Coordinates of C-alpha atoms and ligand atoms in Angstrom, one line a residue:
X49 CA 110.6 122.3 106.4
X50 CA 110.8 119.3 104.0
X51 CA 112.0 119.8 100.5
X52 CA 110.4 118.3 97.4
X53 CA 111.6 119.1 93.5
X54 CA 109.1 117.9 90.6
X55 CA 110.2 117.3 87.0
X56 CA 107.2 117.0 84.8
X57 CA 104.7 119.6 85.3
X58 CA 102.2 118.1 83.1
X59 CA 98.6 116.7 83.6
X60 CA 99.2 114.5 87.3
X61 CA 101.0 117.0 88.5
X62 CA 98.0 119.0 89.2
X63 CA 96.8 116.2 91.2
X64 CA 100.4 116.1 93.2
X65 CA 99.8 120.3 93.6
X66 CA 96.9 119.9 94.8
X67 CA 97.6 117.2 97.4
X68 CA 100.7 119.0 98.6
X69 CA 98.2 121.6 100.1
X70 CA 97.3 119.8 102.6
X71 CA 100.9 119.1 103.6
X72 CA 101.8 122.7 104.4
X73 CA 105.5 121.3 105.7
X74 CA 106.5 120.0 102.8
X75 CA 108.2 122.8 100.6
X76 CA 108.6 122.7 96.5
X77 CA 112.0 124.0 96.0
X78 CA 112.0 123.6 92.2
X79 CA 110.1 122.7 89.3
X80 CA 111.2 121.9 85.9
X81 CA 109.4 120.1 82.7
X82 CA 111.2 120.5 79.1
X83 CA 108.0 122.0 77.8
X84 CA 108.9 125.6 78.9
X85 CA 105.1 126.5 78.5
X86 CA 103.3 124.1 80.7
X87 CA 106.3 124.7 82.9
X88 CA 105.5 128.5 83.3
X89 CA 101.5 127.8 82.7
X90 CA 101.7 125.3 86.2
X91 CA 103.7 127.1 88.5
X92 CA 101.9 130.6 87.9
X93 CA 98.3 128.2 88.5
X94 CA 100.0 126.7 91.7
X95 CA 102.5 129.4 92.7
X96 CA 105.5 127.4 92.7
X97 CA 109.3 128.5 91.5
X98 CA 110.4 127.4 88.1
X99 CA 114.0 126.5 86.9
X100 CA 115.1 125.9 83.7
X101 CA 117.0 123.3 83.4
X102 CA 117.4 119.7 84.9
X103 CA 120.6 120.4 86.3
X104 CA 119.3 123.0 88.4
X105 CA 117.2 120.0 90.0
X106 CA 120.1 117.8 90.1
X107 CA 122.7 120.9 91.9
X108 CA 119.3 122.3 94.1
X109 CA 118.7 121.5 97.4
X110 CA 115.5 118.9 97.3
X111 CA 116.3 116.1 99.5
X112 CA 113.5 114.1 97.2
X113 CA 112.2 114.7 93.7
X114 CA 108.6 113.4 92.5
X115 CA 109.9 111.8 89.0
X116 CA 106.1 113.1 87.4
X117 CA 107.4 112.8 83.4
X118 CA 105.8 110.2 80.8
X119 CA 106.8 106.6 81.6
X120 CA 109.0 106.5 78.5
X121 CA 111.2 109.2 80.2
X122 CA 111.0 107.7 83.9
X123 CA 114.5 105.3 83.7
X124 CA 116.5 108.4 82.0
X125 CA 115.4 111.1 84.2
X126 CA 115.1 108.8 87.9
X127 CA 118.5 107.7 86.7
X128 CA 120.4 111.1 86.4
X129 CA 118.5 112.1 90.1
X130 CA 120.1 108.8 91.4
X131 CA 123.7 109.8 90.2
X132 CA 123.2 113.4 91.4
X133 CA 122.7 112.2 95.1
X134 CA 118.9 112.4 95.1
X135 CA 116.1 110.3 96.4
X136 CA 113.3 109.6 93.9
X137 CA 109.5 109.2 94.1
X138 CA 108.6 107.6 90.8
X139 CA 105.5 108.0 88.9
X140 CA 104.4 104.8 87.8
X141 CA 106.0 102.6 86.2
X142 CA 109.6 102.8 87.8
X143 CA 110.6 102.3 84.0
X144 CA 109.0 100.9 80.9
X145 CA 112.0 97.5 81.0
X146 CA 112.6 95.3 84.0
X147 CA 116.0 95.4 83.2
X148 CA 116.2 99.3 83.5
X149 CA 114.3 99.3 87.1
X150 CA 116.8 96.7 88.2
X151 CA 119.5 98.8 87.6
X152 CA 117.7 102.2 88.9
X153 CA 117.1 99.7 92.1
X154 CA 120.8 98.7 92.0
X155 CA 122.3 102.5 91.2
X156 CA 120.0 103.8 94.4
X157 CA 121.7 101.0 97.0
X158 CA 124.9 101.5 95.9
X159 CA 124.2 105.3 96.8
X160 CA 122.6 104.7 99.4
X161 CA 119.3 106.2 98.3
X162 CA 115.7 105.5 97.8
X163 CA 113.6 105.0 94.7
X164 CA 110.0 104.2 95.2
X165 CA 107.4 103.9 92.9
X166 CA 103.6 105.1 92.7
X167 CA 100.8 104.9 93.4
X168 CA 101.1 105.1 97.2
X169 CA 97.2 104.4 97.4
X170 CA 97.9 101.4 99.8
X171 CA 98.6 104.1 102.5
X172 CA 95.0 105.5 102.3
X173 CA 92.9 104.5 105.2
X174 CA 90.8 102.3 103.2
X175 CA 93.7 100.3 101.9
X176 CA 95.1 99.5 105.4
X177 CA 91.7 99.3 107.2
X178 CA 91.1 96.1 104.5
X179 CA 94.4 95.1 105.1
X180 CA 93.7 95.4 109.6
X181 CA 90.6 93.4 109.0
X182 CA 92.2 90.6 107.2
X183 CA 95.1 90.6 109.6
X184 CA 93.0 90.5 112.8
X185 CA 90.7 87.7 111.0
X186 CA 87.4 89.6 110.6
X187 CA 87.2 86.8 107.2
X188 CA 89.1 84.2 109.1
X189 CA 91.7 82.9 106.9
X190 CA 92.3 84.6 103.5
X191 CA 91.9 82.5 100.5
X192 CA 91.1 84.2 97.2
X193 CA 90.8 87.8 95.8
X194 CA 89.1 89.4 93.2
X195 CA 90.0 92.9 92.6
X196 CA 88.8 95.0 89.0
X197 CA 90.7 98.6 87.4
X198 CA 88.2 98.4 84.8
X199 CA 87.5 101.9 83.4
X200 CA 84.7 101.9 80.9
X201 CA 85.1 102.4 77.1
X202 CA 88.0 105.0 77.2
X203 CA 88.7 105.4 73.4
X204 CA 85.3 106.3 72.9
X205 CA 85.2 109.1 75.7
X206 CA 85.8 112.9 74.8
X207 CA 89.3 112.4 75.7
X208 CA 90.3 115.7 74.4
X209 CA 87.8 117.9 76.7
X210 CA 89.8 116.2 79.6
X211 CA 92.5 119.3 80.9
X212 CA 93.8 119.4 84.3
X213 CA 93.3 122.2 86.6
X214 CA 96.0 124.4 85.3
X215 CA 94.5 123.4 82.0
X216 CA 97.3 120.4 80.4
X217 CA 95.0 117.8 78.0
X218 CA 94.8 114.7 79.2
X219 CA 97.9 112.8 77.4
X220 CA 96.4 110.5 75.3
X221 CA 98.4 109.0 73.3
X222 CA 100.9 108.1 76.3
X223 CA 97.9 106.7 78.3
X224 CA 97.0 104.6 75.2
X225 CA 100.7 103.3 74.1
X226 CA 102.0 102.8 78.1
X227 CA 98.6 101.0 78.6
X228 CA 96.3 100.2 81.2
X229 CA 97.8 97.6 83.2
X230 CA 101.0 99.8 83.7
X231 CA 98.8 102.7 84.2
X232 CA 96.7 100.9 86.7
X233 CA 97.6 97.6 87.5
X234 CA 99.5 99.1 90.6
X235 CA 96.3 100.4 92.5
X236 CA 95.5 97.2 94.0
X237 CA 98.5 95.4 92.8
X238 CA 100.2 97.2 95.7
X239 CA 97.1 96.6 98.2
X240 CA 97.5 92.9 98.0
X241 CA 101.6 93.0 98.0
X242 CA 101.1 94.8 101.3
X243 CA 98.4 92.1 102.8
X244 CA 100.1 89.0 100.9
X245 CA 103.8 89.3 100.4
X246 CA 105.6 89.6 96.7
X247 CA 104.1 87.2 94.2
X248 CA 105.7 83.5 93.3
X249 CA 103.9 83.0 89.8
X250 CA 101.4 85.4 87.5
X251 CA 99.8 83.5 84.7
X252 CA 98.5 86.4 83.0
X253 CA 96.5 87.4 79.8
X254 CA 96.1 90.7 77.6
X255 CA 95.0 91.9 74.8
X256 CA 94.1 95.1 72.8
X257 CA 91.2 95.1 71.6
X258 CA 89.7 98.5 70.8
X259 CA 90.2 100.4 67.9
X260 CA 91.9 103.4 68.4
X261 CA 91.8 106.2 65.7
X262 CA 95.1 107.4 64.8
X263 CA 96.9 104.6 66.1
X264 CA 98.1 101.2 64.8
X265 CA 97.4 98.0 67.3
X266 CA 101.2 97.2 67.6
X267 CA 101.5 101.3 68.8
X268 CA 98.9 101.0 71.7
X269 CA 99.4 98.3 74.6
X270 CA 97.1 95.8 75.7
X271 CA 93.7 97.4 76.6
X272 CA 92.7 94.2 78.3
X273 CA 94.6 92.0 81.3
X274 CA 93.7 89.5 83.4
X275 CA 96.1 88.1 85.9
X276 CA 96.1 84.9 88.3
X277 CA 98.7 86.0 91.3
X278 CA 99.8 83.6 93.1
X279 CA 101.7 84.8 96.3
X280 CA 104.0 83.1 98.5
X281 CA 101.7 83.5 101.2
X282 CA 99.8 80.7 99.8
X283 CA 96.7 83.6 98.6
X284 CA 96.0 83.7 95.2
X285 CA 94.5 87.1 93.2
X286 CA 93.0 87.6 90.2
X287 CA 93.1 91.2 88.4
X288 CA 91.8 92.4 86.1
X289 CA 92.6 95.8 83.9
X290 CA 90.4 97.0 81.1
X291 CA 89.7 100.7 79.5
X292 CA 86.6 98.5 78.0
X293 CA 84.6 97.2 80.7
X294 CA 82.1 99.6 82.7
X295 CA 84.2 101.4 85.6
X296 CA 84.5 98.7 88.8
X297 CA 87.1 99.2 90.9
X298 CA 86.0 96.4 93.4
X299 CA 88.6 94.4 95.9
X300 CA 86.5 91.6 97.5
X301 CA 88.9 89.5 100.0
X302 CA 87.3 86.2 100.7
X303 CA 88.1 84.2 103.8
X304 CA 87.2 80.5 105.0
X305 CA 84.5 82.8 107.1
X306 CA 83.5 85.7 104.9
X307 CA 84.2 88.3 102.8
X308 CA 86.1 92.2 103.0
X309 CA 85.5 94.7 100.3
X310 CA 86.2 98.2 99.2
X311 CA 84.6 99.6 96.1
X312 CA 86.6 102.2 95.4
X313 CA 90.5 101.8 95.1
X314 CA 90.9 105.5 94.3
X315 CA 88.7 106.6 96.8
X316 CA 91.1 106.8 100.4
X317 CA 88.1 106.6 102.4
X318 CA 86.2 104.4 100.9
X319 CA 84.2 102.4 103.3
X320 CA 86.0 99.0 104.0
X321 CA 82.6 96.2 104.5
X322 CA 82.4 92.7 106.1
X323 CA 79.7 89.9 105.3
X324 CA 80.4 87.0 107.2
X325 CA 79.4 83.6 106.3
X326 CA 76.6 81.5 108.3
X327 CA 75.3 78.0 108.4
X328 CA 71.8 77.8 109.5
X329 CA 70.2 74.4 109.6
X330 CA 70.8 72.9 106.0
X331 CA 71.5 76.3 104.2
X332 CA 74.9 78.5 103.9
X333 CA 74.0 82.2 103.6
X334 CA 76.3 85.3 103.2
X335 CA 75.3 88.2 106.0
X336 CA 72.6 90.4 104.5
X337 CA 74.2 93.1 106.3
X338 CA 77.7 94.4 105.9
X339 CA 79.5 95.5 108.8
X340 CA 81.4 98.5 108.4
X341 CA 85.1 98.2 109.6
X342 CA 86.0 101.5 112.0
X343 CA 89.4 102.9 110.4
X344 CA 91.8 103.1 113.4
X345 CA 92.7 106.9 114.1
X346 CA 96.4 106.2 112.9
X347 CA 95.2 105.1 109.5
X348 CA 93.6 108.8 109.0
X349 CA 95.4 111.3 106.8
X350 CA 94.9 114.5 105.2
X351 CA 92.0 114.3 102.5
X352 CA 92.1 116.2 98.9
X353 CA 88.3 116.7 98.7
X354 CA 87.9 116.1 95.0
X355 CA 86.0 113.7 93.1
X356 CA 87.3 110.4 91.1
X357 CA 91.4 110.2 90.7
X358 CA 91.6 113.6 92.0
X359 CA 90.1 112.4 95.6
X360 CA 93.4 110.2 96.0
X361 CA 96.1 112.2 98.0
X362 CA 99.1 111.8 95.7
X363 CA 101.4 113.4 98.6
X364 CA 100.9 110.7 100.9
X365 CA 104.1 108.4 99.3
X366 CA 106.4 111.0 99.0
X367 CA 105.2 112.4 102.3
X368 CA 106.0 108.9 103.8
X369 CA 109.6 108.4 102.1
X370 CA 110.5 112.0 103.3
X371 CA 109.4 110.5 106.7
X372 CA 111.4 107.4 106.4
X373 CA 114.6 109.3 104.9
X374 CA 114.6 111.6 108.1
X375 CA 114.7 108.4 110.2
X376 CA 117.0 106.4 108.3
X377 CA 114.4 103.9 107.2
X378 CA 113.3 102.4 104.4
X379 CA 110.5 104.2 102.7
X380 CA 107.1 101.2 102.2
X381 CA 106.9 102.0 98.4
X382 CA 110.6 102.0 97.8
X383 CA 113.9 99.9 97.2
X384 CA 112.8 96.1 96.6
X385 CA 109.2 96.7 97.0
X386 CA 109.3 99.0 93.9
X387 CA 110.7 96.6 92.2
X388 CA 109.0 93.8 92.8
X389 CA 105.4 96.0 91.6
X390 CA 107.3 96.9 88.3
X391 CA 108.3 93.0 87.5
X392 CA 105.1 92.2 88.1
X393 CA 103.1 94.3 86.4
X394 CA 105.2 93.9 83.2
X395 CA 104.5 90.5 83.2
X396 CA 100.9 91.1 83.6
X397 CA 101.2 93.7 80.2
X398 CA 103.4 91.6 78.0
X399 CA 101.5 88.2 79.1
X400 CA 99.7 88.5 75.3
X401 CA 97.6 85.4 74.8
X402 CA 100.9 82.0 75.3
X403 CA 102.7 83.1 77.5
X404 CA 101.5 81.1 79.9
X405 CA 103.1 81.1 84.0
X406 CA 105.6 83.4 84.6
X407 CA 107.4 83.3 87.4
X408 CA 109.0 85.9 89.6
X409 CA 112.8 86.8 90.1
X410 CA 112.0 89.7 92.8
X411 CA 111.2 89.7 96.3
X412 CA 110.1 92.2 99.3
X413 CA 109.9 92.1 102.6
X414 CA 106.7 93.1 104.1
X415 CA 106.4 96.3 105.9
X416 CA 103.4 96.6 108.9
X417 CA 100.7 98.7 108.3
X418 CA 102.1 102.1 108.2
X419 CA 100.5 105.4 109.7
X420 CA 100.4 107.8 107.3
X421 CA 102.9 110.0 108.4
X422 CA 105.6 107.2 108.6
X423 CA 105.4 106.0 112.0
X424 CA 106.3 102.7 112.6
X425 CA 102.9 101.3 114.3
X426 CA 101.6 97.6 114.4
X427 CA 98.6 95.6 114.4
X428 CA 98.2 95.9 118.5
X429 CA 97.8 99.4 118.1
X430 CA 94.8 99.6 116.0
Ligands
NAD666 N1 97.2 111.2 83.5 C1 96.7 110.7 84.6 O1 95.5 110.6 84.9 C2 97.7 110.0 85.6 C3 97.2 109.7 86.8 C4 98.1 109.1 87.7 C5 99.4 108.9 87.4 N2 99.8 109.2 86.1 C6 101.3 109.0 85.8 O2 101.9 110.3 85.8 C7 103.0 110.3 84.9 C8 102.9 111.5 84.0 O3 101.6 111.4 83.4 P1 100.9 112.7 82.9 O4 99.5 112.3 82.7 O5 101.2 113.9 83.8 O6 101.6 113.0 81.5 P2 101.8 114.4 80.8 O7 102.2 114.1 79.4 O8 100.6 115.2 80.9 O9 103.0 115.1 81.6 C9 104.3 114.6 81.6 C10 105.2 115.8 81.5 O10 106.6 115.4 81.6 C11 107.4 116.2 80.8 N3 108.6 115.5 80.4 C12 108.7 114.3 79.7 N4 110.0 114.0 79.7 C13 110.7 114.9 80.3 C14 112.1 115.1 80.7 N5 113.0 114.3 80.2 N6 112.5 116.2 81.4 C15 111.5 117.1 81.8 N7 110.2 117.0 81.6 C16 109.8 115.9 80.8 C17 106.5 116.5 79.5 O11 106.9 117.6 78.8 C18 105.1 116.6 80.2 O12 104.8 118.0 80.5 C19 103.0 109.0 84.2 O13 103.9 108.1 84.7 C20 101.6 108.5 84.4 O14 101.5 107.1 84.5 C21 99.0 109.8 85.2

């Protein structure tokens, strides 16, 4: 049996409960949040054992725990995990300064540990069935990317009717100070480090731009970001991030002979399509048909049938870096590839309106496309 501790038993940890079902073989040893009410209210929902104190996490016997506080409290709590002896699955972001995920990425080598970093959707079968299709050159070569997180007019939803299943509100207030780019950049952010390679240069935008009751402008984060990526592979990216914009969540991949898509990064299965491009006689037409992709068998993994967010399987990181720790590896989502997301998708937030090209310190390694139980497999295979 596989152990797994969570601290932070608040609103995404219903979504990390309800994935774990489907991973009967992992077992939560512990759970712990400082608020000893939601603590008690989420593991009587899920029927999971409390503990009541943070030390009992650090002295128990998890070999990983899921980090699942507010991003303000991610550095302080991954950090004490890290000098306990523990391996650490992250909630997004690894920490809210790059100079606090450096040392978190720093503390865990010298320790020889891992700390990885949500969201582990570029596992899902539709993230590495895009990421196949480029790499066996269904598009030919890849050239440009366009992927939106935009997620309607948020402020102006009835944010406070939102409770998760155990019944936690929705947490506001963090969502709307942390911000949307932190929040979100990462969904595809982490699809097109996996296809691409780190990033040499984001010249980046954002803004905030709704008014939010209850809240000054320099309290909330930018509600707005648009990034140009510009990876070492020679592809360049733009992405955008809004809680404005009517909900896209669009990738479209284009290629000197056509163009991948996906219109749903939080959907695992979304349907990965294929137009090629044609030259008949004097005109250049995109396929009226889009070819589905197949998803190779080894791309498949259990599915949380649920609806929006909820339909992501929020186990299948941790799953994965329990899989790598048990063979010694490096987990896809951890170490330098952690890192890298969080530098870049700071710069993306704090770009404001001069800042202008910044250009990246960190660096990864690409990892092949990974089964999603943490077999090393390759492109042949598919
Ligand atoms: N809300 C979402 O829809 C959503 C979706 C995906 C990911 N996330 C990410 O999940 C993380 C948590 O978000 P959330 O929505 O669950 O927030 P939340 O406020 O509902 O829950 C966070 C919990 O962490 C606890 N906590 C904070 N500091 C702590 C500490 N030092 N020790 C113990 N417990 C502590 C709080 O008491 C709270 O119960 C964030 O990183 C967020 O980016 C949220």
């Amino acid at each position: 049996m596989r152990t797994v501790a969570i601290i932070g038993t608040g609103f995404v940890a219903d979504l990390y409960a309800a994935s774990l079902r489907t991973f009967p073989d992992i077992q939560v040893v512990a759970c712990y949040d400082k608020d000893a009410e939601r603590l008690q209210r989420f593991c009587a929902h899920w029927q999971l054992p409390a503990v009541d104190s943070i030390d009992a996490v650090l002295t128990g016997p998890a070999t990983l725990v899921l980090n699942l506080t507010n991003p303000h409290a991610h550095f302080e709590v991954s950090r004490q995990l890290l000098e306990a002896g523990k391996h650490v699955y992250s909630e997004k972001p690894l920490s809210m300064r790059m100079e606090d995920a450096v040392v978190l990425h720093a503390l865990a080598k010298a320790r020889g540990l891992q700390i990885a970093s949500a969201p582990c959707s570029l596992l899902s079968e539709a993230a590495q069935t895009l990421r196949l299709a480029v790499e066996q050159g269904r598009i030919g070569v890849p050239k440009l990317v366009y992927a939106e997180l935009d997620d309607d007019y948020i402020s102006q939803a009835p944010l406070t009717k939102w409770k998760s299943e155990s019944g936690t509100p929705w947490p506001i207030e963090d969502e709307l100070v942390v911000g949307c780019t932190l929040e979100h950049a990462g969904y595809y952010l982490t699809w097109l480090m996996a296809m691409f390679g780190p990033v040499r240069t984001t010249v980046s935008a954002s803004a905030g731009l709704a008014d939010v009751s209850g809240l000054t402008s320099a309290e909330t984060a930018p509600d707005y970001s648009s990034a140009t990526l510009f990876f070492e592979s020679g592809v360049v990216a733009r992405l955008t991030c809004s809680i404005l914009a009517p909900h896209d969540h669009r990738i479209r991949v284009i290629g000197d002979r056509g163009v991948a898509s996906v219109t749903e990064s939080w959907d695992n299965r979304a349907a990965v399509k294929v137009r090629t491009r044609h030259v008949i006689r004097r005109r250049m037409i995109n396929s009226p048909i889009a070819r589905k992709v197949p998803s190779p068998a080894f791309t498949r993994h259990p599915a949380v049938k649920r609806r929006g967010a909820a339909s992501m399987n929020f186990m299948l990181g941790p799953a994965e870096m329990l899989d790598a720790i048990a063979a010694g590896r490096e987990a896809r989502q951890a170490g330098d590839f952690a890192l890298h997301l969080t530098e870049v998708s700071l710069a993306i937030q704090s770009a404001g309106e001069n800042t202008g090209a910044q250009h990246m310190t960190t660096r990864f390694t690409p990892s092949p496309v990974t089964h999603w139980a943490g077999q090393r497999t390759s492109v042949q295979e598919s």
